[in-house]
Amino acid sequence: MINWNERIEEILRRVYETDHDEDKAALEYTDSFQREGLRKAQFVIDRLKGTKSLTDELLKDFTALSVGGADGSDLLAIVKGTSIRRAILLEYDNAAAELANRHTKPLIEAAGGSLHVIVGDAVQQLEPIVARLKTERKRGSTGLLSVFFGVLHELPRRSLKFELRHYISRLATAFNRNLFFLSEPCLPPNVEDEVEVRVSTISEDRLSELLDHINAHLFNNEHEILKLSDGYVRAGFPLVMEMLHKLLRFDTIPRLRHEMGERLTQFTSDQFVAALQIAQPLAFIERTELVSQGFQQAFWSADVELRTINAQPLVTPFSHVRVSAMSLLQQPRLREQEQLDKREQERRAAERRPERPPADLKAFGYADSSLADVDFPMPTDSPVTEIILALRSYSWYKQSPAIEEIFTKLKWTERTVDEAFVLGRNIYQCAEGNENRATEVMNDLRRQLAKIPDGWAVHVLNGMFYEAYFDHEGAFRDIKLKKKHLANLFSIEKIGKFTNSITFIRAALEPHRNRLGVLPNASPERLEAKIVLDLAEDPAVITSITCNGVEQTIPSKEDAADPAWELSYRPVGVENFKSKLGEFWNIPKGRLQVSFDKDVSEIKKTRLPKGRTIQNLQM
């Protein structure tokens, strides 16, 4: 059991020690990060392998760049896990760079690759890096894969004149084909300016002392700290998140000493996305905000409680973000080609503009470049191109007017069914990203679609449905559905004029029926989960969960991440269990019916047996 007061004492006493051995501390710090890249690079490898257009033949001529990659183990994992063979490491720490040259470089060479290590400050070495990349291009390299794992948030305080957008934009100049991946701690979005926090057995005096130190060291005392009662302290949310990162993820003194010189909450996920979008205006950008498993477990272990200043409880906030940006354009389009594209679109529009949309999937006739809209043609003089670029900008100031134009100004008689479909996809992705105007559309969907001529409204709605279930390459999202507004989409399933949309999405989803609990249907579907309880223990133990006769509990693996950790890690309230199960299985609100084999009116919490968890829905 951790004594949190003692931990704070150790942090405050030892993090500012001046009589330690600097060389020994540097080695300890480097050792704490050694070979972490093998784990961190896995999400990049999975993403590359899961993207059909990124073939081994294409990637074999790419160059991989890791900024701040310590010993280069992330590059080793990429060389071993993909067809990429050229690797460049930029690392500030001499000990880490030496380890990369001595240990990692021979391993990469044994795998048929090459590693070039550059030592120095990220900003000072930026132009030499760009020059090196251009040299690689002359030697036959055709694209760049850049990875940033927990380094970008450090640079504003460690590298003079670092500016996020400028840095990424410069790296993107060497090649027309760019793949950027980053995994960084971040400041969660859409949280109160001020919050109140309590940590386990720590008194408000002790907690306030830790917040004071971090506020002075990293925030120039910009936040007001107010001690309350019962262990609670009120402070600015960025300061509270910074304190939790440092307290809960305390590892070694050298590592903590290093992290006291950086702000893990330096950037929001929106800022990362905006920088990538500016660097690559036509790139497909995806982000996943998440609570890291380590942060979540430490948050619960310390019994942290967060609430608003009005005493409303807050859930565990996001601690990290993963962002990928992919641009595979070989060269800018020539003006003549754009004109040809425009004439071809006009020809197709004349041929395919229907008075009534057809009823089955194939009959809608959407182009492959609409179903995999990473390939959707974007002629420069098209109003739809301008709208789509604004919607993909991740800037609410651009997205909102663009969405308004779709519903009030767009001349639908001049548009094609593919354009309507792709516009629907982009409206939905904006709503998924919390853009206000798009959210208004989804929350008032039937009334908003009524502003569009019926024949076109169906195609817009089809695009919305498709975006929720399929990614930009047309691949089924599986467990990663865009589910925030699924309930709004399902709300129109009984509306007669949208019958064809329900037919369309059901046809598209039929091959994946066993992974989905419910499909949109004119007769609304519901999924029943039958739960068997053992009341001999307290809390009650869940011994079985079945759907359509298929058991959904499985053995957990100690060495693997548990996707159902919110349900399996600790006891969960009965009502909370129902809602979390629906969220985990991507069931729209109101469509999951949970039935227990025992009376649960007197039961407050339930839990899964040790060594058991819940699988992603399989029927």
XYZ file of C-alpha atoms in Angstrom:
619
model
C 0.000 0.000 0.000
C 1.521 3.315 -1.069
C 1.882 6.010 1.569
C 1.041 9.046 -0.527
C 2.194 11.578 2.074
C 5.622 9.941 2.112
C 5.697 9.975 -1.667
C 5.045 13.721 -1.734
C 7.781 14.206 0.873
C 10.218 12.247 -1.278
C 9.270 14.183 -4.383
C 9.660 17.578 -2.742
C 12.843 16.681 -0.881
C 14.786 14.771 -3.507
C 13.719 16.271 -6.815
C 15.627 19.457 -6.030
C 18.711 17.798 -4.527
C 21.969 19.336 -5.778
C 24.484 16.867 -4.292
C 23.717 13.955 -6.589
C 26.037 12.451 -9.185
C 24.952 14.009 -12.507
C 26.540 11.297 -14.657
C 24.997 8.519 -12.577
C 21.615 10.260 -12.650
C 21.821 10.603 -16.452
C 22.554 6.895 -16.802
C 19.667 6.028 -14.473
C 17.356 8.271 -16.461
C 18.437 6.787 -19.786
C 18.042 3.285 -18.378
C 14.468 4.095 -17.286
C 13.516 4.708 -20.931
C 15.703 2.016 -22.499
C 13.881 -0.060 -25.088
C 10.476 1.505 -24.293
C 10.302 2.266 -28.006
C 9.648 -1.390 -28.776
C 6.318 -1.046 -27.002
C 5.490 2.459 -28.200
C 6.121 1.686 -31.875
C 3.572 -1.107 -31.964
C 0.633 1.208 -32.635
C 2.512 2.619 -35.656
C 3.250 -0.859 -37.008
C -0.371 -1.935 -36.498
C -1.619 1.188 -38.281
C 0.736 0.694 -41.242
C -0.200 -2.960 -41.616
C -3.896 -2.122 -41.313
C -3.806 0.443 -44.136
C -4.287 -1.297 -47.466
C -2.653 1.430 -49.558
C 0.561 1.238 -47.516
C 1.961 -1.861 -49.167
C 5.361 -3.353 -48.414
C 6.395 -2.372 -51.929
C 5.540 1.270 -51.213
C 7.063 1.445 -47.727
C 10.363 -0.212 -48.608
C 11.624 3.080 -50.063
C 10.493 5.225 -47.125
C 12.831 6.731 -44.543
C 11.840 6.509 -40.869
C 12.716 9.417 -38.563
C 12.411 9.268 -34.778
C 12.701 12.564 -32.916
C 13.804 12.079 -29.319
C 13.759 8.295 -29.684
C 16.312 7.662 -26.903
C 18.110 4.380 -27.737
C 16.356 4.016 -31.117
C 14.432 0.913 -30.104
C 11.329 2.382 -31.745
C 13.163 2.433 -35.068
C 14.387 -1.116 -34.501
C 10.784 -2.230 -34.030
C 9.705 -0.403 -37.211
C 12.517 -1.920 -39.300
C 11.702 -5.401 -37.997
C 7.935 -4.962 -38.265
C 7.669 -3.288 -41.699
C 9.525 -3.157 -45.019
C 11.136 0.217 -44.150
C 14.918 -0.092 -44.025
C 16.311 3.452 -43.723
C 16.231 4.982 -40.235
C 17.365 8.287 -38.739
C 17.434 9.018 -35.005
C 17.606 12.528 -33.559
C 18.442 12.394 -29.835
C 19.569 15.101 -27.431
C 21.001 12.864 -24.715
C 24.572 11.705 -25.368
C 24.231 8.529 -23.301
C 21.067 7.471 -25.155
C 22.626 8.257 -28.542
C 25.728 6.257 -27.621
C 23.526 3.331 -26.652
C 21.730 3.612 -30.011
C 25.042 3.461 -31.889
C 26.451 0.658 -29.774
C 23.393 -1.545 -29.274
C 20.541 -0.666 -31.649
C 22.461 0.137 -34.832
C 23.997 -3.383 -35.158
C 20.559 -4.930 -34.639
C 19.030 -2.756 -37.369
C 21.894 -3.594 -39.714
C 21.430 -7.300 -38.954
C 17.776 -6.875 -40.042
C 18.942 -5.442 -43.388
C 18.526 -1.778 -42.500
C 20.640 1.275 -41.700
C 20.614 3.726 -38.802
C 22.040 7.250 -38.856
C 22.209 8.886 -35.398
C 22.216 12.677 -35.037
C 22.975 14.097 -31.593
C 21.789 17.538 -30.598
C 18.950 19.897 -29.810
C 15.761 19.261 -31.801
C 15.446 22.863 -33.033
C 19.129 23.441 -33.716
C 19.282 20.209 -35.714
C 16.036 20.828 -37.637
C 17.587 22.221 -40.825
C 20.389 19.605 -40.850
C 17.683 16.948 -40.512
C 15.737 18.425 -43.450
C 18.953 18.494 -45.495
C 19.641 14.861 -44.588
C 16.120 13.878 -45.644
C 16.563 15.602 -49.004
C 19.798 13.657 -49.424
C 17.880 10.443 -48.746
C 15.373 11.491 -51.418
C 18.193 11.896 -53.940
C 19.367 8.415 -53.003
C 15.999 6.948 -53.929
C 13.851 7.353 -50.836
C 10.278 8.218 -51.796
C 8.602 9.127 -48.513
C 9.015 9.924 -44.823
C 7.644 8.230 -41.716
C 8.114 10.533 -38.701
C 7.442 9.318 -35.163
C 7.262 11.319 -31.940
C 6.795 9.389 -28.713
C 6.468 11.583 -25.649
C 8.870 14.252 -26.880
C 6.915 17.153 -28.419
C 5.505 18.278 -25.066
C 9.099 18.663 -23.770
C 10.422 20.893 -26.511
C 8.811 24.275 -25.656
C 10.793 24.335 -22.390
C 13.924 22.510 -23.558
C 14.560 23.853 -27.080
C 14.948 27.567 -27.721
C 12.450 28.953 -30.269
C 10.539 25.683 -30.675
C 7.177 26.212 -32.400
C 5.078 23.109 -33.016
C 3.523 24.024 -36.378
C 6.782 25.294 -37.818
C 8.660 22.188 -36.729
C 6.269 19.696 -38.295
C 5.838 21.798 -41.422
C 9.588 21.888 -42.035
C 9.892 18.115 -41.706
C 7.130 17.712 -44.299
C 9.024 19.671 -46.954
C 11.494 16.955 -47.955
C 8.909 14.557 -49.413
C 5.455 14.708 -50.943
C 4.608 11.424 -49.216
C 4.513 11.891 -45.460
C 3.328 9.720 -42.579
C 3.353 11.359 -39.157
C 2.637 9.446 -35.944
C 2.715 10.870 -32.464
C 1.835 9.547 -29.035
C 1.970 12.255 -26.402
C 0.600 13.208 -23.000
C -1.841 16.057 -23.419
C -4.294 18.334 -21.691
C -7.761 16.756 -21.986
C -10.382 18.775 -23.898
C -13.672 20.212 -22.695
C -12.987 20.196 -18.963
C -13.738 22.958 -16.449
C -11.195 25.775 -16.058
C -10.989 24.965 -12.361
C -11.584 21.657 -10.593
C -11.396 20.265 -7.099
C -9.175 17.284 -6.387
C -8.653 14.870 -3.518
C -6.026 12.107 -3.384
C -6.501 9.194 -0.998
C -5.164 9.922 2.498
C -3.335 13.127 1.589
C -4.433 16.154 3.569
C -5.423 19.333 1.792
C -2.328 21.026 3.300
C 0.078 18.464 1.855
C -1.652 18.330 -1.529
C -1.648 22.121 -1.701
C 2.098 22.122 -0.999
C 2.761 19.845 -3.981
C 0.518 21.960 -6.221
C 2.350 25.103 -5.071
C 5.719 23.631 -6.082
C 4.514 22.607 -9.547
C 2.663 25.898 -10.025
C 5.841 27.881 -9.263
C 8.174 25.634 -11.244
C 6.154 25.061 -14.408
C 3.299 27.600 -14.516
C 4.931 30.819 -13.225
C 2.340 30.843 -10.413
C -0.462 31.586 -12.876
C -2.985 29.367 -11.062
C -4.753 30.197 -7.825
C -4.762 27.337 -5.314
C -7.503 27.174 -2.696
C -7.497 24.690 0.180
C -10.967 23.382 1.010
C -11.956 20.667 3.494
C -12.076 16.884 3.615
C -8.825 16.665 1.638
C -10.055 18.706 -1.374
C -8.032 21.452 -3.041
C -9.272 23.727 -5.840
C -6.905 24.709 -8.639
C -6.734 25.235 -12.386
C -7.349 22.047 -14.304
C -4.002 22.106 -16.220
C -2.146 22.371 -12.908
C -4.177 19.539 -11.362
C -3.496 17.260 -14.343
C 0.222 18.098 -14.237
C 0.317 17.254 -10.523
C -1.475 13.935 -11.070
C 0.940 12.928 -13.833
C 3.918 13.579 -11.595
C 2.484 12.109 -8.393
C 0.787 9.018 -9.798
C 3.419 8.076 -12.349
C 6.347 8.561 -9.965
C 8.989 6.042 -11.047
C 12.592 6.961 -10.286
C 14.098 10.183 -8.940
C 16.208 10.767 -12.122
C 13.125 10.378 -14.285
C 11.041 12.616 -12.051
C 13.858 15.193 -11.930
C 13.808 15.233 -15.721
C 10.021 15.539 -15.850
C 9.993 18.446 -13.413
C 11.614 20.387 -16.245
C 8.715 19.768 -18.640
C 4.954 20.183 -18.814
C 3.170 17.014 -19.833
C 0.032 19.123 -20.330
C 1.801 21.569 -22.669
C -0.496 20.844 -25.624
C -4.080 19.830 -26.267
C -4.897 17.198 -28.871
C -6.455 19.977 -31.000
C -3.078 21.738 -31.176
C -1.324 18.579 -32.369
C -3.977 18.009 -35.026
C -3.905 21.641 -36.187
C -0.122 21.525 -36.635
C -0.352 18.366 -38.719
C -3.195 19.755 -40.816
C -1.256 22.927 -41.615
C 1.789 20.882 -42.590
C -0.294 18.533 -44.774
C -3.593 20.179 -45.828
C -4.805 17.111 -47.755
C -3.718 14.491 -45.240
C -6.102 12.131 -43.520
C -5.734 12.762 -39.822
C -6.999 10.478 -37.089
C -6.690 10.921 -33.364
C -7.492 8.775 -30.382
C -7.689 10.349 -26.945
C -7.167 7.765 -24.237
C -6.417 7.114 -20.609
C -3.184 5.166 -20.497
C -3.456 1.921 -18.589
C -0.751 2.979 -16.138
C -2.406 6.344 -15.436
C -5.814 4.734 -15.002
C -4.603 2.088 -12.584
C -2.619 4.623 -10.563
C -5.640 6.977 -10.539
C -7.793 4.247 -9.024
C -5.064 2.947 -6.719
C -4.634 6.418 -5.219
C -8.412 6.786 -4.962
C -8.306 10.143 -6.733
C -11.551 12.087 -6.816
C -12.139 14.946 -9.240
C -15.184 17.188 -9.207
C -16.332 20.522 -10.562
C -16.431 23.609 -8.355
C -20.152 22.812 -8.018
C -19.268 19.398 -6.571
C -20.323 17.419 -9.667
C -18.103 14.306 -9.992
C -15.783 14.028 -13.013
C -14.661 10.786 -14.649
C -11.018 9.849 -15.108
C -9.728 12.409 -17.644
C -7.853 11.512 -20.817
C -4.108 11.467 -20.210
C -2.698 10.861 -23.709
C -3.461 11.229 -27.392
C -2.357 9.282 -30.452
C -2.493 11.076 -33.788
C -1.681 9.858 -37.273
C -1.525 11.968 -40.430
C -1.145 10.321 -43.828
C -0.482 12.096 -47.104
C 0.483 9.947 -50.076
C 0.176 12.455 -52.925
C 3.126 11.999 -55.255
C 2.982 15.485 -56.758
C 0.598 18.439 -57.006
C -2.104 18.051 -59.634
C -1.516 19.839 -62.917
C -4.086 22.432 -63.912
C -4.944 20.510 -67.062
C -5.642 17.380 -65.054
C -7.882 19.331 -62.692
C -9.940 20.544 -65.641
C -10.243 16.978 -66.906
C -11.345 15.877 -63.451
C -13.984 18.585 -63.368
C -15.396 17.634 -66.770
C -15.432 13.971 -65.759
C -17.331 14.848 -62.573
C -19.853 16.876 -64.546
C -20.342 13.971 -66.968
C -20.864 11.505 -64.120
C -23.245 13.923 -62.401
C -25.419 14.152 -65.478
C -25.533 10.367 -65.778
C -26.122 9.547 -62.138
C -28.259 12.337 -60.716
C -31.393 10.463 -59.558
C -34.882 11.706 -58.801
C -35.257 8.846 -56.338
C -32.280 7.065 -54.799
C -32.145 3.320 -55.430
C -32.817 0.852 -52.659
C -29.887 -1.528 -52.355
C -26.178 -1.097 -51.724
C -24.882 -1.665 -55.249
C -27.689 0.317 -56.849
C -26.591 3.502 -55.086
C -23.526 3.338 -57.297
C -21.123 5.196 -55.047
C -17.621 5.356 -56.479
C -14.824 3.441 -54.776
C -13.227 6.838 -54.070
C -16.274 7.760 -51.970
C -16.383 4.545 -49.972
C -12.615 4.939 -49.451
C -12.698 8.722 -49.408
C -8.964 9.039 -48.890
C -8.992 8.847 -52.715
C -11.892 11.266 -53.260
C -10.999 13.694 -56.114
C -10.432 17.266 -54.941
C -10.340 19.656 -57.955
C -9.218 23.103 -56.803
C -12.057 25.145 -58.301
C -14.876 23.059 -56.821
C -17.032 24.520 -53.987
C -17.293 21.018 -52.525
C -13.500 20.767 -52.359
C -13.387 24.021 -50.386
C -16.046 22.733 -47.987
C -14.350 19.364 -47.470
C -10.945 20.979 -46.829
C -12.574 23.240 -44.235
C -14.314 20.276 -42.600
C -11.031 18.345 -42.463
C -9.130 21.312 -41.017
C -9.857 20.452 -37.371
C -10.413 24.191 -36.875
C -13.885 24.938 -35.567
C -13.661 28.453 -37.027
C -13.430 26.926 -40.516
C -15.711 23.937 -39.943
C -18.755 25.786 -38.652
C -19.212 28.128 -41.671
C -18.577 25.196 -44.026
C -21.339 23.142 -42.413
C -23.669 26.129 -42.534
C -22.958 26.473 -46.265
C -23.968 22.829 -46.847
C -27.408 23.420 -45.335
C -28.110 26.935 -46.606
C -26.115 27.849 -49.732
C -24.992 24.761 -51.626
C -26.637 24.331 -55.045
C -27.623 20.688 -54.827
C -28.795 20.432 -58.433
C -25.172 20.947 -59.485
C -23.786 18.285 -57.181
C -23.218 14.539 -57.554
C -24.372 11.712 -55.324
C -20.747 11.016 -54.412
C -20.247 14.596 -53.257
C -23.389 14.400 -51.111
C -22.202 11.111 -49.618
C -18.708 12.425 -48.783
C -20.142 15.638 -47.333
C -22.259 13.476 -45.020
C -19.148 11.599 -43.941
C -17.332 14.813 -43.101
C -20.249 16.362 -41.219
C -20.348 13.273 -39.016
C -16.593 13.296 -38.347
C -16.836 16.966 -37.318
C -19.577 16.092 -34.855
C -17.438 13.254 -33.542
C -14.747 15.881 -32.911
C -17.241 18.044 -30.932
C -17.578 20.878 -33.473
C -20.635 22.803 -32.256
C -22.515 23.313 -35.555
C -22.044 19.670 -36.560
C -23.187 18.578 -33.103
C -26.318 20.717 -33.542
C -26.985 18.937 -36.835
C -26.697 15.501 -35.252
C -28.848 16.449 -32.246
C -31.593 17.771 -34.541
C -30.931 15.440 -37.461
C -34.399 15.061 -38.947
C -35.078 18.803 -38.999
C -31.632 19.604 -40.426
C -31.891 17.018 -43.208
C -35.231 18.572 -44.167
C -33.263 21.616 -45.375
C -31.747 19.442 -48.125
C -33.776 18.127 -51.095
C -34.976 14.601 -50.275
C -32.954 12.806 -52.950
C -29.774 14.405 -51.665
C -30.619 14.157 -47.971
C -30.618 10.362 -48.313
C -27.065 10.420 -49.692
C -25.882 12.786 -46.965
C -27.420 10.473 -44.356
C -25.843 7.445 -46.027
C -22.462 9.154 -45.714
C -23.058 9.818 -42.011
C -23.959 6.185 -41.371
C -20.982 4.969 -43.382
C -18.525 7.234 -41.556
C -19.659 5.853 -38.204
C -18.814 2.276 -39.237
C -16.096 2.516 -41.937
C -12.781 4.375 -42.085
C -11.309 6.519 -44.836
C -10.075 3.432 -46.700
C -13.503 1.812 -46.569
C -12.420 -0.701 -43.912
C -14.836 -1.695 -41.147
C -13.913 0.090 -37.917
C -14.809 -2.975 -35.828
C -14.403 -2.074 -32.132
C -13.366 1.508 -32.969
C -16.704 2.787 -34.231
C -17.378 6.504 -34.232
C -20.190 6.005 -31.754
C -20.779 9.398 -30.188
C -23.852 10.114 -32.340
C -24.989 6.599 -33.230
C -28.153 7.071 -31.187
C -29.009 10.147 -33.285
C -28.545 8.167 -36.502
C -30.682 5.324 -35.182
C -33.423 7.816 -34.258
C -34.467 8.198 -37.910
C -34.741 4.471 -38.667
C -38.563 4.497 -38.673
C -38.892 7.607 -40.883
C -40.388 6.485 -44.191
C -38.426 8.760 -46.529
C -35.153 7.374 -45.147
C -36.042 3.721 -45.661
C -33.443 3.466 -48.412
C -30.734 4.710 -46.051
C -31.552 1.940 -43.598
C -31.442 -0.565 -46.443
C -28.080 0.821 -47.565
C -26.317 0.685 -44.207
C -27.764 -2.735 -43.333
C -26.396 -4.095 -46.599
C -22.990 -2.545 -45.877
C -22.909 -3.957 -42.334
C -24.266 -7.427 -43.037
C -20.788 -9.020 -43.437
C -19.950 -7.724 -39.955
C -23.196 -8.718 -38.253
C -21.510 -10.944 -35.685
C -19.488 -7.982 -34.357
C -22.460 -5.666 -33.896
C -25.171 -6.046 -31.296
C -27.815 -4.133 -33.227
C -28.263 -2.720 -36.715
C -30.496 0.152 -37.808
C -33.887 -1.319 -38.662
C -37.413 -0.079 -39.376
C -38.381 -2.398 -36.505
C -35.847 -1.243 -33.885
C -33.459 -3.958 -32.682
C -32.302 -4.508 -29.111
C -29.563 -6.730 -27.743
C -30.159 -8.698 -24.557
C -27.247 -9.528 -22.266
C -28.037 -12.251 -19.733
C -25.902 -12.067 -16.597
C -25.476 -14.806 -13.991
C -24.472 -13.673 -10.496
C -22.926 -15.417 -7.517
C -24.206 -13.672 -4.384
C -22.042 -15.690 -1.993
C -19.400 -12.955 -2.129
C -19.566 -9.224 -1.645
C -19.512 -7.554 -4.124
C -21.567 -10.040 -6.142
C -19.493 -11.953 -8.696
C -20.493 -12.100 -12.372
C -19.953 -15.695 -13.448
C -21.431 -15.476 -16.958
C -22.569 -12.982 -19.599
C -24.257 -14.337 -22.709
C -25.721 -12.709 -25.807
C -27.712 -14.873 -28.208
C -26.338 -17.879 -26.349
C -22.672 -16.900 -26.826
C -20.510 -16.496 -23.701
C -18.867 -13.061 -23.582
C -16.517 -13.486 -20.607
C -13.025 -14.762 -21.332
C -9.762 -15.354 -19.438
C -7.668 -12.199 -19.058
C -4.010 -12.146 -20.047
C -1.526 -10.702 -17.612
C 0.881 -9.577 -20.314
C -1.703 -7.915 -22.553
C -3.791 -4.757 -22.332
C -7.366 -5.395 -21.228
C -9.799 -3.516 -23.491
C -12.557 -3.993 -20.897
C -10.484 -2.700 -17.973
C -13.219 -0.266 -16.890
C -15.438 -3.273 -16.198
C -12.880 -5.784 -14.968
C -10.334 -3.834 -12.942
C -12.488 -3.108 -9.872
C -16.123 -3.455 -8.666
C -18.663 -1.437 -10.636
C -22.108 -0.225 -9.595
C -24.992 -2.194 -11.109
C -26.450 0.700 -13.108
C -23.001 1.914 -14.086
C -22.148 -1.592 -15.282
C -25.092 -1.558 -17.692
C -24.095 1.758 -19.270
C -20.371 0.905 -19.453
C -21.137 -2.460 -21.057
C -23.172 -0.702 -23.741
C -20.356 1.762 -24.368
C -17.747 -1.006 -24.537
C -19.793 -2.940 -27.077
C -20.694 0.192 -29.098
C -24.424 -0.277 -28.528
C -26.448 2.939 -29.040
C -28.060 4.254 -25.878
C -31.317 2.487 -25.091
C -30.569 -0.529 -27.304
C -28.927 -2.837 -24.704
C -31.175 -4.755 -22.355
C -29.358 -6.267 -19.369
C -31.104 -8.991 -17.360
C -29.727 -10.541 -14.170
C -30.632 -13.991 -12.941
C -30.921 -12.638 -9.370
C -32.729 -9.744 -7.767
C -30.273 -6.832 -7.823
C -32.426 -4.262 -6.048
C -30.283 -4.576 -2.909
C -26.976 -5.040 -4.698
C -24.792 -1.964 -5.019
C -21.800 -3.327 -6.919
C -20.727 -6.304 -8.991
C -17.350 -7.550 -10.136
C -15.799 -10.077 -12.468
C -13.813 -12.991 -11.017
C -10.073 -12.522 -10.825
C -8.486 -13.612 -14.096
C -11.663 -13.000 -16.157
C -12.636 -10.109 -18.402
C -15.187 -9.329 -21.138
C -14.442 -9.795 -24.807
C -15.312 -7.441 -27.627
C -18.807 -8.441 -28.684
C -18.849 -11.689 -30.654
C -22.002 -13.531 -31.687
